[in-house]
Each structure stands twice: as C-alpha cells, then as structure tokens.
Amino acid sequence: MASLPLSERLERLLLRTLLSQPPARLVRWSGKPAIVVEGQGLDPQIQLAITLRRRLGKAGLVSQSVPRARAALARDLRINTLDVPVGRVRDLVIDGPAGPLRARHYAPKGAKGAPLLVFLHGGGFVVGDLETHDVPCRLLCRHAEMHVLSIDYRLAPEHPFPAAIDDTIAAVRWAAREAGSLGADPARICLCGDSAGANLALVTTMVQRDLPIAAQLVIYPPVDAVNAFPSHALFGTDYFLSVADRETFTRLYLDGTGTERGDPRVSPLLGDLRDLPATLLVVAGFDILRDEGEALATAMRDAGNDIQLHREPSLPHGFVNMTGFCDAAREATIALAQEWRTFLLATPVRSREVST
C-alpha cells in the first residue's frame, strides 16, 4: 500500500470505503435495481463497481492502444491488490522456445512434495503478466496447498499465435524436468489458466498429448471464436469483458498468421476432445464466455473425459482478479482453490513420458 503513488492510494481507499457499505445501499448507489438475469443475481459490490467504472470513464480492455491497455490493467490491479502470504516467492528464468522466459515460483508453507501447478495468466493473449496475476497465484498456492509456477509467456501483437502455445509447452517441459528442484512432486504437474490462459491450457493438452499433465484447472476459458452463444448477447457490454474486447483480442492474436478462427488451437471446442487430463472447468454467471464454457464441459464429458463443471452464478468474468474489493470474489476464489485441491488429489496419476 505504501509503495503506491498518492493518487492510487486515494482511489484504493475510496473504492474500498464505498464497497464496504451494506448490499442494499450498494445497489441503490449503482443507480439501478438489483440486476437479475436468468434467475442469477449479480453481486452488489460488482454492480456498484461496474457503475463506478462507467462514471470514471474507464474504457474497454483494449479500446485504447495496447501499451495503454496494459498499463491500465496493471494500475487497476495494483489498486485492488490483496495481501496473501505464502511460504516463499522467487522470480526465475526458464527455457523458452525463442529464448528465456520469466517465471515466478510460489512455494506453500511446509508442503515439500506438493503438486506443481503451471499457471497461465489471462488477458486475451495481449495484456497481463506476472504482476497482474500475483494475487490469484498466491491464493492458489496458499489455499490449494501446492506449488505454483506462473509463466510470463509472449504476448500478441508483438508475438502472435502460436507463440503463447509454444511457450506453454516449453514451460511444462521445464516443469517436468525441474519439479524436484522446486520441492514439488514430479508426478503431479498440473496446468491452470484463467481466460486466455485457460485457452492455452486446454490447447496445450490437446496438441501435445505426451506431456505429463495430471489434471487441469481452467477458469472462464474462451473456447469458440466462431459461433454465437446466448451469453454473448446477455452480457456483451458492462460486465468487464465485452464482445468488442473479445473480438479485438482475437484479431490481435491472429493477425498476419493466416490462421482461421475455427482452428482447434484457437477454438478448442471445435477440436478432438478425447483423452484429455481430468479437468475442473469454472465459469462465471455474468460472463460472455459462460455458455461456450459450459458447452465445452458437455462436449468433454461426451468424449469420455473426467470433467467437473463449477459455475459462480453471481460473479463476472475476471473474478479471480477482483478479490481485493469484492468479498464474494475472494470467498469464491479461496473455495475454488480448496475444491481444486480435493479434485486433484482424487485424480489418478496419468503415466506419460515427456519428450525433451
């Protein structure tokens, strides 16, 4: 907190003061009745936060230049940070396919031999980094009681498709070789991502099936860049990730590559879903990606996979990054970490050799 500039400290204090009020007052201050869609009630803190963003003139995720979008996201998440102690945190440099990649290792307290979760941050393949997703990684490390290795994969448009996929594959291979030196269990290497990172996790397990991935946690993934779903229309504006954001991210990710949106490496719902690792798939009730995520869960189950679907009905896209100002988001993320630990430990180890 003390390291933040004065303007950011004041904004943080104002936001937390406003959002600490009783739910009925939050709804009243939002200027709208309580928002209910398909029987789901939007969390009151989120409802007021949406109104505040609109009144402050905060634009969509990438409606401005890419550098400004990256800076704006970093600023928002600094303001909304959360203190989450873990055993140890250290920055690393790991082997990437086009040179070194930055990474960050989170070790739980007193859990030598715990599973290792390779984490891929969200941000539409365009924004986000190790810092923007520091808090979700800490929450997973602390409450799932496992090691987390966060990967600073290359971003578009500087590094378009498939650079991020190649980096993910390289990171898993590195984790398979080095898990023991990190104090983790080499037999329990897992993948996790939120939003674009969840897409990368899914695509990686589909295109590189020899990787020793025990299970995967995918949080509100974009999985079909071709077809329309009802949730696109229901939540296409105002809920943190808009349809316009999604379109811009996809364009920046694919521009100049000649890759079609229906390519399964872009839209995993349209690919071969057989023989994937056990998957805990999370969707948010107020998210444009909700219905395609649930369609993926159905398709994965039909393909014979071990798949568990978890919906957070009152929360929007990005809720794992809203834990600093939204009580429901913080409680949901902690509960999700605990659910993930239970799910993983109940999953049989897949015996696969990793090629180097």
mmCIF file of C-alpha atoms in Angstrom:
data_model
loop_
_atom_site.group_PDB
_atom_site.id
_atom_site.type_symbol
_atom_site.label_atom_id
_atom_site.label_comp_id
_atom_site.label_asym_id
_atom_site.label_seq_id
_atom_site.Cartn_x
_atom_site.Cartn_y
_atom_site.Cartn_z
ATOM 1 C CA MET A 1 0.000 0.000 0.000
ATOM 2 C CA ALA A 2 2.734 2.499 0.988
ATOM 3 C CA SER A 3 4.551 1.892 -2.300
ATOM 4 C CA LEU A 4 1.573 3.081 -4.384
ATOM 5 C CA PRO A 5 1.525 6.647 -5.711
ATOM 6 C CA LEU A 6 -0.730 9.004 -3.771
ATOM 7 C CA SER A 7 -3.417 9.035 -6.495
ATOM 8 C CA GLU A 8 -3.626 5.231 -6.462
ATOM 9 C CA ARG A 9 -3.718 5.109 -2.654
ATOM 10 C CA LEU A 10 -6.602 7.570 -2.615
ATOM 11 C CA GLU A 11 -8.517 5.681 -5.307
ATOM 12 C CA ARG A 12 -8.000 2.419 -3.434
ATOM 13 C CA LEU A 13 -9.245 3.952 -0.169
ATOM 14 C CA LEU A 14 -12.293 5.491 -1.861
ATOM 15 C CA LEU A 15 -13.193 2.267 -3.666
ATOM 16 C CA ARG A 16 -12.926 0.126 -0.555
ATOM 17 C CA THR A 17 -14.883 2.615 1.544
ATOM 18 C CA LEU A 18 -17.709 2.748 -0.984
ATOM 19 C CA LEU A 19 -17.826 -1.022 -1.496
ATOM 20 C CA SER A 20 -17.849 -1.795 2.235
ATOM 21 C CA GLN A 21 -21.421 -0.491 2.588
ATOM 22 C CA PRO A 22 -24.453 -2.775 3.102
ATOM 23 C CA PRO A 23 -25.705 -4.559 -0.048
ATOM 24 C CA ALA A 24 -28.962 -2.585 -0.315
ATOM 25 C CA ARG A 25 -27.018 0.676 -0.249
ATOM 26 C CA LEU A 26 -24.578 -0.586 -2.892
ATOM 27 C CA VAL A 27 -27.454 -1.421 -5.214
ATOM 28 C CA ARG A 28 -29.107 1.951 -4.611
ATOM 29 C CA TRP A 29 -25.875 3.830 -5.298
ATOM 30 C CA SER A 30 -25.447 1.900 -8.559
ATOM 31 C CA GLY A 31 -28.465 3.760 -9.908
ATOM 32 C CA LYS A 32 -30.221 0.572 -10.999
ATOM 33 C CA PRO A 33 -32.435 -2.065 -9.387
ATOM 34 C CA ALA A 34 -30.685 -5.247 -8.305
ATOM 35 C CA ILE A 35 -29.584 -6.963 -11.519
ATOM 36 C CA VAL A 36 -31.040 -10.435 -12.031
ATOM 37 C CA VAL A 37 -30.527 -12.376 -15.269
ATOM 38 C CA GLU A 38 -31.939 -15.867 -15.778
ATOM 39 C CA GLY A 39 -32.536 -16.174 -12.050
ATOM 40 C CA GLN A 40 -28.952 -15.192 -11.191
ATOM 41 C CA GLY A 41 -28.409 -12.121 -9.007
ATOM 42 C CA LEU A 42 -25.317 -10.025 -9.682
ATOM 43 C CA ASP A 43 -23.209 -9.461 -6.576
ATOM 44 C CA PRO A 44 -23.985 -5.944 -5.202
ATOM 45 C CA GLN A 45 -20.316 -4.974 -4.871
ATOM 46 C CA ILE A 46 -19.777 -5.901 -8.515
ATOM 47 C CA GLN A 47 -22.909 -3.989 -9.532
ATOM 48 C CA LEU A 48 -21.616 -0.781 -7.942
ATOM 49 C CA ALA A 49 -18.081 -1.365 -9.265
ATOM 50 C CA ILE A 50 -19.492 -1.517 -12.809
ATOM 51 C CA THR A 51 -21.290 1.809 -12.263
ATOM 52 C CA LEU A 52 -18.133 3.414 -10.851
ATOM 53 C CA ARG A 53 -16.070 2.269 -13.847
ATOM 54 C CA ARG A 54 -18.627 3.762 -16.211
ATOM 55 C CA ARG A 55 -18.736 7.078 -14.319
ATOM 56 C CA LEU A 56 -14.927 7.252 -14.228
ATOM 57 C CA GLY A 57 -14.874 6.782 -17.988
ATOM 58 C CA LYS A 58 -12.806 3.614 -17.840
ATOM 59 C CA ALA A 59 -12.719 2.176 -21.340
ATOM 60 C CA GLY A 60 -12.870 -1.411 -22.524
ATOM 61 C CA LEU A 61 -9.864 -3.633 -22.040
ATOM 62 C CA VAL A 62 -8.343 -2.855 -25.438
ATOM 63 C CA SER A 63 -10.322 0.094 -26.793
ATOM 64 C CA GLN A 64 -7.137 2.154 -26.468
ATOM 65 C CA SER A 65 -3.622 1.373 -27.655
ATOM 66 C CA VAL A 66 -2.106 -1.889 -26.491
ATOM 67 C CA PRO A 67 0.582 -0.213 -24.315
ATOM 68 C CA ARG A 68 -2.069 1.940 -22.625
ATOM 69 C CA ALA A 69 -4.342 -1.073 -22.138
ATOM 70 C CA ARG A 70 -1.506 -2.967 -20.459
ATOM 71 C CA ALA A 71 -0.719 -0.007 -18.206
ATOM 72 C CA ALA A 72 -4.394 0.493 -17.302
ATOM 73 C CA LEU A 73 -4.848 -3.147 -16.316
ATOM 74 C CA ALA A 74 -1.671 -3.080 -14.230
ATOM 75 C CA ARG A 75 -2.855 0.076 -12.454
ATOM 76 C CA ASP A 76 -6.328 -1.303 -11.724
ATOM 77 C CA LEU A 77 -4.903 -4.470 -10.236
ATOM 78 C CA ARG A 78 -2.331 -2.609 -8.126
ATOM 79 C CA ILE A 79 -5.193 -0.626 -6.612
ATOM 80 C CA ASN A 80 -7.194 -3.793 -5.961
ATOM 81 C CA THR A 81 -4.378 -5.930 -4.615
ATOM 82 C CA LEU A 82 -4.669 -8.241 -1.609
ATOM 83 C CA ASP A 83 -2.095 -9.351 0.964
ATOM 84 C CA VAL A 84 -1.772 -13.157 0.717
ATOM 85 C CA PRO A 85 1.287 -14.608 2.489
ATOM 86 C CA VAL A 86 2.773 -17.869 1.176
ATOM 87 C CA GLY A 87 5.864 -19.857 2.086
ATOM 88 C CA ARG A 88 8.249 -18.338 -0.450
ATOM 89 C CA VAL A 89 8.143 -16.410 -3.729
ATOM 90 C CA ARG A 90 11.056 -16.095 -6.140
ATOM 91 C CA ASP A 91 11.470 -14.980 -9.710
ATOM 92 C CA LEU A 92 13.070 -17.376 -12.185
ATOM 93 C CA VAL A 93 14.188 -17.526 -15.785
ATOM 94 C CA ILE A 94 13.250 -20.723 -17.620
ATOM 95 C CA ASP A 95 13.980 -22.133 -21.064
ATOM 96 C CA GLY A 96 11.626 -20.950 -23.803
ATOM 97 C CA PRO A 97 11.430 -21.913 -27.491
ATOM 98 C CA ALA A 98 12.643 -18.468 -28.614
ATOM 99 C CA GLY A 99 14.813 -17.545 -25.648
ATOM 100 C CA PRO A 100 14.453 -17.226 -21.864
ATOM 101 C CA LEU A 101 11.033 -16.741 -20.281
ATOM 102 C CA ARG A 102 10.346 -15.005 -16.990
ATOM 103 C CA ALA A 103 8.535 -17.097 -14.400
ATOM 104 C CA ARG A 104 7.624 -16.863 -10.722
ATOM 105 C CA HIS A 105 7.611 -19.745 -8.251
ATOM 106 C CA TYR A 106 5.242 -19.700 -5.270
ATOM 107 C CA ALA A 107 6.003 -22.334 -2.636
ATOM 108 C CA PRO A 108 3.475 -23.239 0.063
ATOM 109 C CA LYS A 109 4.452 -23.348 3.702
ATOM 110 C CA GLY A 110 5.734 -26.744 4.834
ATOM 111 C CA ALA A 111 4.440 -28.701 1.846
ATOM 112 C CA LYS A 112 7.511 -30.369 0.357
ATOM 113 C CA GLY A 113 6.464 -32.777 -2.349
ATOM 114 C CA ALA A 114 3.168 -30.951 -3.006
ATOM 115 C CA PRO A 115 1.790 -30.800 -6.575
ATOM 116 C CA LEU A 116 3.118 -28.210 -9.029
ATOM 117 C CA LEU A 117 0.595 -26.011 -10.851
ATOM 118 C CA VAL A 118 1.845 -24.303 -14.019
ATOM 119 C CA PHE A 119 -0.193 -21.087 -14.209
ATOM 120 C CA LEU A 120 -1.024 -19.105 -17.370
ATOM 121 C CA HIS A 121 -2.437 -15.629 -16.838
ATOM 122 C CA GLY A 122 -5.437 -14.176 -18.608
ATOM 123 C CA GLY A 123 -5.586 -11.026 -20.699
ATOM 124 C CA GLY A 124 -6.756 -12.001 -24.172
ATOM 125 C CA PHE A 125 -3.239 -13.078 -25.243
ATOM 126 C CA VAL A 126 -2.462 -9.328 -25.332
ATOM 127 C CA VAL A 127 -2.358 -7.891 -21.786
ATOM 128 C CA GLY A 128 -1.385 -9.251 -18.378
ATOM 129 C CA ASP A 129 1.851 -10.508 -16.851
ATOM 130 C CA LEU A 130 3.335 -11.974 -13.682
ATOM 131 C CA GLU A 131 2.347 -8.916 -11.640
ATOM 132 C CA THR A 132 -1.294 -8.663 -12.729
ATOM 133 C CA HIS A 133 -1.929 -12.248 -11.601
ATOM 134 C CA ASP A 134 0.232 -12.331 -8.498
ATOM 135 C CA VAL A 135 -2.756 -12.454 -6.129
ATOM 136 C CA PRO A 136 -4.583 -15.371 -7.843
ATOM 137 C CA CYS A 137 -1.323 -17.343 -7.799
ATOM 138 C CA ARG A 138 -0.858 -16.615 -4.109
ATOM 139 C CA LEU A 139 -4.420 -17.671 -3.316
ATOM 140 C CA LEU A 140 -3.975 -20.936 -5.244
ATOM 141 C CA CYS A 141 -0.645 -21.624 -3.551
ATOM 142 C CA ARG A 142 -1.954 -20.904 -0.058
ATOM 143 C CA HIS A 143 -5.425 -22.452 -0.180
ATOM 144 C CA ALA A 144 -4.760 -25.349 -2.561
ATOM 145 C CA GLU A 145 -1.510 -26.022 -0.658
ATOM 146 C CA MET A 146 0.589 -26.532 -3.754
ATOM 147 C CA HIS A 147 3.471 -25.026 -5.687
ATOM 148 C CA VAL A 148 2.557 -22.550 -8.423
ATOM 149 C CA LEU A 149 4.808 -21.681 -11.361
ATOM 150 C CA SER A 150 3.469 -18.585 -13.142
ATOM 151 C CA ILE A 151 4.675 -18.141 -16.733
ATOM 152 C CA ASP A 152 5.279 -14.802 -18.460
ATOM 153 C CA TYR A 153 4.530 -16.132 -21.944
ATOM 154 C CA ARG A 154 4.941 -13.941 -25.017
ATOM 155 C CA LEU A 155 2.041 -11.646 -25.918
ATOM 156 C CA ALA A 156 0.391 -10.535 -29.154
ATOM 157 C CA PRO A 157 0.524 -8.481 -31.266
ATOM 158 C CA GLU A 158 4.317 -8.500 -30.937
ATOM 159 C CA HIS A 159 4.271 -12.297 -30.728
ATOM 160 C CA PRO A 160 1.051 -13.604 -32.323
ATOM 161 C CA PHE A 161 -0.329 -17.145 -32.449
ATOM 162 C CA PRO A 162 1.143 -19.704 -31.782
ATOM 163 C CA ALA A 163 3.927 -18.127 -29.684
ATOM 164 C CA ALA A 164 1.993 -18.390 -26.416
ATOM 165 C CA ILE A 165 1.187 -22.058 -27.073
ATOM 166 C CA ASP A 166 4.826 -22.826 -27.826
ATOM 167 C CA ASP A 167 5.858 -21.073 -24.606
ATOM 168 C CA THR A 168 3.317 -23.062 -22.596
ATOM 169 C CA ILE A 169 4.583 -26.368 -23.962
ATOM 170 C CA ALA A 170 8.169 -25.351 -23.182
ATOM 171 C CA ALA A 171 7.166 -24.312 -19.653
ATOM 172 C CA VAL A 172 5.522 -27.673 -18.942
ATOM 173 C CA ARG A 173 8.586 -29.498 -20.210
ATOM 174 C CA TRP A 174 10.788 -27.348 -17.970
ATOM 175 C CA ALA A 175 8.491 -28.022 -15.002
ATOM 176 C CA ALA A 176 8.654 -31.768 -15.667
ATOM 177 C CA ARG A 177 12.459 -31.648 -15.533
ATOM 178 C CA GLU A 178 12.775 -29.269 -12.591
ATOM 179 C CA ALA A 179 9.807 -30.092 -10.331
ATOM 180 C CA GLY A 180 12.033 -31.929 -7.862
ATOM 181 C CA SER A 181 14.439 -29.000 -7.574
ATOM 182 C CA LEU A 182 11.473 -26.747 -6.787
ATOM 183 C CA GLY A 183 10.434 -29.091 -3.976
ATOM 184 C CA ALA A 184 7.363 -30.308 -5.859
ATOM 185 C CA ASP A 185 6.058 -33.737 -6.842
ATOM 186 C CA PRO A 186 7.075 -34.532 -10.459
ATOM 187 C CA ALA A 187 4.125 -36.933 -10.729
ATOM 188 C CA ARG A 188 1.601 -34.161 -10.003
ATOM 189 C CA ILE A 189 2.292 -31.479 -12.591
ATOM 190 C CA CYS A 190 -0.898 -29.630 -13.495
ATOM 191 C CA LEU A 191 -1.980 -26.785 -15.745
ATOM 192 C CA CYS A 192 -4.107 -23.813 -14.783
ATOM 193 C CA GLY A 193 -5.154 -20.659 -16.544
ATOM 194 C CA ASP A 194 -7.809 -18.014 -16.419
ATOM 195 C CA SER A 195 -9.454 -16.627 -19.578
ATOM 196 C CA ALA A 196 -6.827 -16.634 -22.367
ATOM 197 C CA GLY A 197 -4.561 -18.661 -20.075
ATOM 198 C CA ALA A 198 -7.316 -21.252 -19.737
ATOM 199 C CA ASN A 199 -7.496 -21.462 -23.524
ATOM 200 C CA LEU A 200 -3.721 -22.046 -23.613
ATOM 201 C CA ALA A 201 -4.010 -24.822 -21.032
ATOM 202 C CA LEU A 202 -6.748 -26.595 -22.987
ATOM 203 C CA VAL A 203 -4.998 -26.215 -26.323
ATOM 204 C CA THR A 204 -1.706 -27.454 -24.898
ATOM 205 C CA THR A 205 -3.262 -30.659 -23.581
ATOM 206 C CA MET A 206 -4.909 -31.214 -26.982
ATOM 207 C CA VAL A 207 -1.903 -30.633 -29.242
ATOM 208 C CA GLN A 208 0.825 -32.120 -27.040
ATOM 209 C CA ARG A 209 -0.686 -35.233 -25.521
ATOM 210 C CA ASP A 210 2.620 -36.701 -24.350
ATOM 211 C CA LEU A 211 3.035 -34.014 -21.658
ATOM 212 C CA PRO A 212 2.825 -35.412 -18.110
ATOM 213 C CA ILE A 213 -0.137 -33.290 -17.012
ATOM 214 C CA ALA A 214 -2.031 -34.825 -14.103
ATOM 215 C CA ALA A 215 -5.058 -32.521 -14.343
ATOM 216 C CA GLN A 216 -6.050 -29.018 -15.365
ATOM 217 C CA LEU A 217 -7.970 -26.149 -13.810
ATOM 218 C CA VAL A 218 -9.483 -23.907 -16.483
ATOM 219 C CA ILE A 219 -11.230 -20.726 -15.366
ATOM 220 C CA TYR A 220 -13.732 -18.991 -17.699
ATOM 221 C CA PRO A 221 -11.995 -20.075 -20.919
ATOM 222 C CA PRO A 222 -12.704 -18.680 -24.420
ATOM 223 C CA VAL A 223 -13.174 -21.859 -26.451
ATOM 224 C CA ASP A 224 -15.126 -20.970 -29.607
ATOM 225 C CA ALA A 225 -14.178 -17.896 -31.639
ATOM 226 C CA VAL A 226 -16.623 -18.803 -34.438
ATOM 227 C CA ASN A 227 -20.118 -19.406 -33.103
ATOM 228 C CA ALA A 228 -22.526 -17.155 -31.190
ATOM 229 C CA PHE A 229 -23.871 -18.191 -27.770
ATOM 230 C CA PRO A 230 -26.746 -16.661 -25.763
ATOM 231 C CA SER A 231 -24.376 -15.375 -23.064
ATOM 232 C CA HIS A 232 -22.636 -13.218 -25.677
ATOM 233 C CA ALA A 233 -25.822 -11.184 -26.102
ATOM 234 C CA LEU A 234 -26.818 -11.281 -22.425
ATOM 235 C CA PHE A 235 -23.513 -9.957 -21.097
ATOM 236 C CA GLY A 236 -21.965 -8.375 -24.186
ATOM 237 C CA THR A 237 -21.385 -4.997 -22.513
ATOM 238 C CA ASP A 238 -20.782 -3.721 -18.964
ATOM 239 C CA TYR A 239 -19.529 -6.950 -17.369
ATOM 240 C CA PHE A 240 -15.746 -6.327 -17.583
ATOM 241 C CA LEU A 241 -15.183 -8.436 -20.711
ATOM 242 C CA SER A 242 -17.247 -7.209 -23.657
ATOM 243 C CA VAL A 243 -17.893 -8.781 -27.029
ATOM 244 C CA ALA A 244 -15.875 -5.911 -28.537
ATOM 245 C CA ASP A 245 -12.935 -6.772 -26.255
ATOM 246 C CA ARG A 246 -13.158 -10.424 -27.273
ATOM 247 C CA GLU A 247 -13.149 -9.524 -30.955
ATOM 248 C CA THR A 248 -10.167 -7.197 -30.615
ATOM 249 C CA PHE A 249 -8.168 -9.743 -28.640
ATOM 250 C CA THR A 250 -8.842 -12.425 -31.253
ATOM 251 C CA ARG A 251 -7.869 -10.109 -34.100
ATOM 252 C CA LEU A 252 -4.602 -9.090 -32.427
ATOM 253 C CA TYR A 253 -3.787 -12.721 -31.597
ATOM 254 C CA LEU A 254 -4.312 -13.984 -35.158
ATOM 255 C CA ASP A 255 -3.482 -11.022 -37.409
ATOM 256 C CA GLY A 256 -0.899 -11.846 -40.041
ATOM 257 C CA THR A 257 -0.749 -15.558 -39.181
ATOM 258 C CA GLY A 258 -3.213 -16.922 -41.755
ATOM 259 C CA THR A 259 -4.857 -18.953 -39.010
ATOM 260 C CA GLU A 260 -8.629 -19.377 -39.091
ATOM 261 C CA ARG A 261 -10.741 -18.733 -36.006
ATOM 262 C CA GLY A 262 -12.128 -22.262 -36.270
ATOM 263 C CA ASP A 263 -8.689 -23.835 -35.901
ATOM 264 C CA PRO A 264 -8.909 -26.047 -32.775
ATOM 265 C CA ARG A 265 -5.731 -24.369 -31.484
ATOM 266 C CA VAL A 266 -7.814 -21.184 -31.290
ATOM 267 C CA SER A 267 -11.258 -22.724 -30.654
ATOM 268 C CA PRO A 268 -10.663 -25.944 -28.681
ATOM 269 C CA LEU A 269 -14.410 -26.680 -28.519
ATOM 270 C CA LEU A 270 -14.167 -27.472 -32.248
ATOM 271 C CA GLY A 271 -11.287 -29.943 -31.857
ATOM 272 C CA ASP A 272 -10.666 -33.541 -30.772
ATOM 273 C CA LEU A 273 -11.571 -33.640 -27.081
ATOM 274 C CA ARG A 274 -10.803 -37.295 -26.416
ATOM 275 C CA ASP A 275 -8.285 -38.462 -23.808
ATOM 276 C CA LEU A 276 -7.678 -35.145 -22.054
ATOM 277 C CA PRO A 277 -6.466 -34.766 -18.467
ATOM 278 C CA ALA A 278 -9.021 -34.618 -15.676
ATOM 279 C CA THR A 279 -10.457 -31.100 -15.762
ATOM 280 C CA LEU A 280 -12.120 -28.759 -13.308
ATOM 281 C CA LEU A 281 -13.789 -26.137 -15.515
ATOM 282 C CA VAL A 282 -15.029 -22.899 -13.956
ATOM 283 C CA VAL A 283 -17.468 -20.425 -15.477
ATOM 284 C CA ALA A 284 -18.907 -17.150 -14.196
ATOM 285 C CA GLY A 285 -22.631 -16.460 -14.285
ATOM 286 C CA PHE A 286 -22.288 -12.914 -15.714
ATOM 287 C CA ASP A 287 -19.728 -13.631 -18.417
ATOM 288 C CA ILE A 288 -19.970 -13.630 -22.202
ATOM 289 C CA LEU A 289 -17.895 -16.841 -22.131
ATOM 290 C CA ARG A 290 -20.253 -18.698 -19.790
ATOM 291 C CA ASP A 291 -22.234 -20.674 -22.361
ATOM 292 C CA GLU A 292 -19.299 -21.711 -24.528
ATOM 293 C CA GLY A 293 -17.506 -22.893 -21.381
ATOM 294 C CA GLU A 294 -20.499 -24.982 -20.372
ATOM 295 C CA ALA A 295 -20.771 -26.321 -23.926
ATOM 296 C CA LEU A 296 -17.146 -27.412 -23.633
ATOM 297 C CA ALA A 297 -17.859 -29.216 -20.373
ATOM 298 C CA THR A 298 -20.669 -31.146 -22.051
ATOM 299 C CA ALA A 299 -18.531 -31.979 -25.088
ATOM 300 C CA MET A 300 -15.621 -33.126 -22.918
ATOM 301 C CA ARG A 301 -17.929 -35.327 -20.875
ATOM 302 C CA ASP A 302 -19.424 -36.804 -24.048
ATOM 303 C CA ALA A 303 -15.877 -37.551 -25.247
ATOM 304 C CA GLY A 304 -15.276 -39.679 -22.155
ATOM 305 C CA ASN A 305 -13.197 -37.296 -20.026
ATOM 306 C CA ASP A 306 -13.252 -36.762 -16.272
ATOM 307 C CA ILE A 307 -14.748 -33.266 -16.214
ATOM 308 C CA GLN A 308 -16.263 -31.307 -13.348
ATOM 309 C CA LEU A 309 -18.118 -28.049 -14.025
ATOM 310 C CA HIS A 310 -18.289 -25.247 -11.465
ATOM 311 C CA ARG A 311 -20.372 -22.090 -12.015
ATOM 312 C CA GLU A 312 -20.100 -18.928 -9.875
ATOM 313 C CA PRO A 313 -23.588 -17.541 -10.535
ATOM 314 C CA SER A 314 -23.234 -14.031 -9.057
ATOM 315 C CA LEU A 315 -19.835 -13.079 -10.479
ATOM 316 C CA PRO A 316 -18.476 -11.772 -13.808
ATOM 317 C CA HIS A 317 -15.513 -12.610 -15.987
ATOM 318 C CA GLY A 318 -12.223 -11.896 -14.226
ATOM 319 C CA PHE A 319 -13.470 -12.506 -10.691
ATOM 320 C CA VAL A 320 -10.188 -14.107 -9.535
ATOM 321 C CA ASN A 321 -8.653 -10.647 -10.042
ATOM 322 C CA MET A 322 -11.407 -8.897 -8.037
ATOM 323 C CA THR A 323 -10.572 -10.388 -4.658
ATOM 324 C CA GLY A 324 -9.172 -7.107 -3.316
ATOM 325 C CA PHE A 325 -12.515 -5.287 -3.436
ATOM 326 C CA CYS A 326 -15.236 -7.947 -3.742
ATOM 327 C CA ASP A 327 -15.937 -10.221 -0.779
ATOM 328 C CA ALA A 328 -17.806 -12.763 -2.912
ATOM 329 C CA ALA A 329 -14.934 -12.959 -5.410
ATOM 330 C CA ARG A 330 -12.403 -13.520 -2.628
ATOM 331 C CA GLU A 331 -14.536 -16.203 -0.963
ATOM 332 C CA ALA A 332 -15.217 -17.886 -4.322
ATOM 333 C CA THR A 333 -11.531 -17.964 -5.279
ATOM 334 C CA ILE A 334 -10.496 -19.429 -1.931
ATOM 335 C CA ALA A 335 -13.259 -22.049 -2.146
ATOM 336 C CA LEU A 336 -12.220 -22.813 -5.714
ATOM 337 C CA ALA A 337 -8.602 -23.380 -4.642
ATOM 338 C CA GLN A 338 -9.802 -25.809 -1.979
ATOM 339 C CA GLU A 339 -12.117 -27.560 -4.434
ATOM 340 C CA TRP A 340 -9.238 -27.855 -6.884
ATOM 341 C CA ARG A 341 -7.008 -29.492 -4.266
ATOM 342 C CA THR A 342 -9.721 -32.049 -3.466
ATOM 343 C CA PHE A 343 -10.319 -32.701 -7.173
ATOM 344 C CA LEU A 344 -6.624 -33.156 -7.941
ATOM 345 C CA LEU A 345 -5.879 -35.463 -5.042
ATOM 346 C CA ALA A 346 -8.803 -37.682 -6.084
ATOM 347 C CA THR A 347 -7.450 -37.919 -9.648
ATOM 348 C CA PRO A 348 -5.307 -40.971 -10.537
ATOM 349 C CA VAL A 349 -1.826 -40.133 -11.793
ATOM 350 C CA ARG A 350 -1.539 -40.438 -15.601
ATOM 351 C CA SER A 351 1.629 -42.271 -16.557
ATOM 352 C CA ARG A 352 3.010 -40.405 -19.560
ATOM 353 C CA GLU A 353 6.559 -39.842 -20.658
ATOM 354 C CA VAL A 354 7.569 -36.315 -21.521
ATOM 355 C CA SER A 355 9.786 -35.864 -24.569
ATOM 356 C CA THR A 356 12.553 -33.299 -24.332
#
